[in-house]
PDB file of C-alpha atoms in Angstrom:
ATOM      1  CA  MET A   1     162.141  99.811  46.914  1.00  0.00           C
ATOM      2  CA  LYS A   2     162.170  99.275  50.689  1.00  0.00           C
ATOM      3  CA  ARG A   3     160.743  96.138  52.154  1.00  0.00           C
ATOM      4  CA  ALA A   4     157.913  96.585  54.634  1.00  0.00           C
ATOM      5  CA  ARG A   5     158.788  95.653  58.191  1.00  0.00           C
ATOM      6  CA  GLU A   6     157.182  92.520  59.475  1.00  0.00           C
ATOM      7  CA  ALA A   7     155.083  92.908  62.585  1.00  0.00           C
ATOM      8  CA  ARG A   8     156.788  91.445  65.612  1.00  0.00           C
ATOM      9  CA  PRO A   9     154.749  89.234  67.889  1.00  0.00           C
ATOM     10  CA  SER A  10     154.202  91.027  71.151  1.00  0.00           C
ATOM     11  CA  SER A  11     153.124  90.046  74.606  1.00  0.00           C
ATOM     12  CA  PRO A  12     150.123  91.757  76.242  1.00  0.00           C
ATOM     13  CA  ALA A  13     152.462  93.409  78.782  1.00  0.00           C
ATOM     14  CA  ALA A  14     154.561  94.884  75.984  1.00  0.00           C
ATOM     15  CA  ASP A  15     151.505  96.508  74.388  1.00  0.00           C
ATOM     16  CA  ARG A  16     150.424  98.365  77.535  1.00  0.00           C
ATOM     17  CA  GLY A  17     151.632 101.790  78.414  1.00  0.00           C
ATOM     18  CA  ARG A  18     153.808 102.689  75.464  1.00  0.00           C
ATOM     19  CA  THR A  19     154.719 106.341  75.678  1.00  0.00           C
ATOM     20  CA  GLY A  20     157.109 108.680  73.935  1.00  0.00           C
ATOM     21  CA  ARG A  21     158.858 108.374  70.604  1.00  0.00           C
ATOM     22  CA  ASP A  22     161.129 105.546  71.717  1.00  0.00           C
ATOM     23  CA  GLY A  23     158.269 103.396  73.002  1.00  0.00           C
ATOM     24  CA  ALA A  24     159.484 103.541  76.581  1.00  0.00           C
ATOM     25  CA  VAL A  25     157.182 101.874  79.065  1.00  0.00           C
ATOM     26  CA  ASP A  26     155.576 104.266  81.506  1.00  0.00           C
ATOM     27  CA  PHE A  27     157.139 104.042  84.985  1.00  0.00           C
ATOM     28  CA  ALA A  28     153.740 103.958  86.687  1.00  0.00           C
ATOM     29  CA  LEU A  29     152.843 100.798  84.761  1.00  0.00           C
ATOM     30  CA  LYS A  30     156.133  99.213  85.825  1.00  0.00           C
ATOM     31  CA  MET A  31     155.225 100.020  89.420  1.00  0.00           C
ATOM     32  CA  GLN A  32     151.838  98.328  88.943  1.00  0.00           C
ATOM     33  CA  ASP A  33     153.632  95.173  87.800  1.00  0.00           C
ATOM     34  CA  VAL A  34     155.830  95.312  90.920  1.00  0.00           C
ATOM     35  CA  ALA A  35     152.722  95.698  93.078  1.00  0.00           C
ATOM     36  CA  VAL A  36     151.230  92.576  91.496  1.00  0.00           C
ATOM     37  CA  ALA A  37     154.439  90.645  92.153  1.00  0.00           C
ATOM     38  CA  ALA A  38     154.479  91.630  95.857  1.00  0.00           C
ATOM     39  CA  PRO A  39     150.861  92.024  97.019  1.00  0.00           C
ATOM     40  CA  ALA A  40     151.828  91.800 100.711  1.00  0.00           C
ATOM     41  CA  ASP A  41     153.478  95.226 100.536  1.00  0.00           C
ATOM     42  CA  ASP A  42     150.571  97.658 100.645  1.00  0.00           C
ATOM     43  CA  HIS A  43     151.866 101.219 100.627  1.00  0.00           C
ATOM     44  CA  VAL A  44     150.312 104.644 100.738  1.00  0.00           C
ATOM     45  CA  TYR A  45     152.215 107.292  98.813  1.00  0.00           C
ATOM     46  CA  ARG A  46     152.257 111.042  99.226  1.00  0.00           C
ATOM     47  CA  ILE A  47     152.923 113.105  96.105  1.00  0.00           C
ATOM     48  CA  ILE A  48     154.392 116.590  96.174  1.00  0.00           C
ATOM     49  CA  GLU A  49     155.621 118.982  93.504  1.00  0.00           C
ATOM     50  CA  ILE A  50     159.067 120.526  93.696  1.00  0.00           C
ATOM     51  CA  VAL A  51     161.094 122.706  91.334  1.00  0.00           C
ATOM     52  CA  GLY A  52     164.836 122.338  90.851  1.00  0.00           C
ATOM     53  CA  SER A  53     167.106 124.713  88.989  1.00  0.00           C
ATOM     54  CA  SER A  54     170.595 124.633  87.514  1.00  0.00           C
ATOM     55  CA  THR A  55     172.799 126.812  85.366  1.00  0.00           C
ATOM     56  CA  HIS A  56     174.321 123.692  83.754  1.00  0.00           C
ATOM     57  CA  SER A  57     171.614 121.273  82.575  1.00  0.00           C
ATOM     58  CA  ILE A  58     168.147 119.809  82.970  1.00  0.00           C
ATOM     59  CA  GLU A  59     169.714 116.793  84.681  1.00  0.00           C
ATOM     60  CA  GLY A  60     171.460 119.152  87.086  1.00  0.00           C
ATOM     61  CA  ALA A  61     168.117 120.753  87.935  1.00  0.00           C
ATOM     62  CA  ILE A  62     166.587 117.318  88.582  1.00  0.00           C
ATOM     63  CA  ASP A  63     169.532 116.303  90.766  1.00  0.00           C
ATOM     64  CA  ALA A  64     169.364 119.564  92.722  1.00  0.00           C
ATOM     65  CA  ALA A  65     165.642 119.109  93.416  1.00  0.00           C
ATOM     66  CA  LEU A  66     165.975 115.461  94.428  1.00  0.00           C
ATOM     67  CA  GLY A  67     169.068 116.131  96.539  1.00  0.00           C
ATOM     68  CA  ARG A  68     167.268 118.835  98.494  1.00  0.00           C
ATOM     69  CA  ALA A  69     164.138 116.684  98.900  1.00  0.00           C
ATOM     70  CA  HIS A  70     166.305 113.809 100.147  1.00  0.00           C
ATOM     71  CA  ARG A  71     167.655 115.981 102.969  1.00  0.00           C
ATOM     72  CA  THR A  72     164.114 116.763 104.167  1.00  0.00           C
ATOM     73  CA  LEU A  73     161.933 113.773 103.289  1.00  0.00           C
ATOM     74  CA  ARG A  74     162.215 110.056 104.008  1.00  0.00           C
ATOM     75  CA  ASN A  75     161.236 107.122 101.812  1.00  0.00           C
ATOM     76  CA  LEU A  76     161.489 108.865  98.417  1.00  0.00           C
ATOM     77  CA  ARG A  77     160.479 106.332  95.752  1.00  0.00           C
ATOM     78  CA  TRP A  78     159.932 107.935  92.333  1.00  0.00           C
ATOM     79  CA  PHE A  79     159.710 111.153  90.384  1.00  0.00           C
ATOM     80  CA  GLU A  80     158.023 112.355  87.229  1.00  0.00           C
ATOM     81  CA  VAL A  81     159.072 115.377  85.197  1.00  0.00           C
ATOM     82  CA  ILE A  82     156.030 117.637  84.818  1.00  0.00           C
ATOM     83  CA  ARG A  83     157.543 120.689  83.172  1.00  0.00           C
ATOM     84  CA  THR A  84     160.874 121.929  81.919  1.00  0.00           C
ATOM     85  CA  SER A  85     161.606 125.579  81.393  1.00  0.00           C
ATOM     86  CA  GLY A  86     164.481 127.991  81.467  1.00  0.00           C
ATOM     87  CA  HIS A  87     165.869 131.441  80.956  1.00  0.00           C
ATOM     88  CA  ILE A  88     167.454 132.605  77.693  1.00  0.00           C
ATOM     89  CA  ALA A  89     170.320 135.097  77.581  1.00  0.00           C
ATOM     90  CA  GLN A  90     171.976 136.199  74.349  1.00  0.00           C
ATOM     91  CA  GLY A  91     170.321 133.407  72.380  1.00  0.00           C
ATOM     92  CA  LYS A  92     171.455 130.584  74.694  1.00  0.00           C
ATOM     93  CA  ALA A  93     169.927 128.687  77.584  1.00  0.00           C
ATOM     94  CA  GLU A  94     171.309 130.315  80.708  1.00  0.00           C
ATOM     95  CA  HIS A  95     169.248 128.690  83.453  1.00  0.00           C
ATOM     96  CA  TYR A  96     167.171 125.498  83.583  1.00  0.00           C
ATOM     97  CA  GLN A  97     164.125 124.810  85.764  1.00  0.00           C
ATOM     98  CA  VAL A  98     162.415 121.441  86.136  1.00  0.00           C
ATOM     99  CA  THR A  99     159.135 120.841  87.939  1.00  0.00           C
ATOM    100  CA  LEU A 100     158.859 117.335  89.387  1.00  0.00           C
ATOM    101  CA  LYS A 101     156.181 115.269  91.032  1.00  0.00           C
ATOM    102  CA  VAL A 102     157.907 113.248  93.748  1.00  0.00           C
ATOM    103  CA  GLY A 103     156.333 110.241  95.454  1.00  0.00           C
ATOM    104  CA  PHE A 104     157.329 108.919  98.830  1.00  0.00           C
ATOM    105  CA  THR A 105     155.989 106.155 101.051  1.00  0.00           C
ATOM    106  CA  MET A 106     153.947 107.267 104.042  1.00  0.00           C
ATOM    107  CA  GLU A 107     155.072 105.807 107.368  1.00  0.00           C
ATOM    108  CA  GLU A 108     152.703 103.996 109.658  1.00  0.00           C
ATOM    109  CA  PRO A 109     151.294 106.169 112.462  1.00  0.00           C
ATOM    110  CA  LYS A 110     153.061 105.779 115.789  1.00  0.00           C
ATOM    111  CA  GLY A 111     151.105 104.791 118.844  1.00  0.00           C
TER     112      GLY A 111
END
């Protein structure tokens, strides 16, 4: 008979924002903790959606989207995968598409 696992003591920060099967902490909550640590850095972020594609992998689609955004936009800070999709040919994934939300810091107005 298996022994029951003992509950581990946890800190309040560890209990917040658990997501996914592996219990990964949500990136947005990590960013909140950073904001608390450095309150002097008030930022305004713009969020856009972009779609990357690749014939090789989901990671390749993400890299393609972020690489293209980097050539056009300044101050990219984070991304979030919104949707993954693809095209099937002869029973195999032939093409991958990933929709991302990308956040970047707005610059102060000039003048």
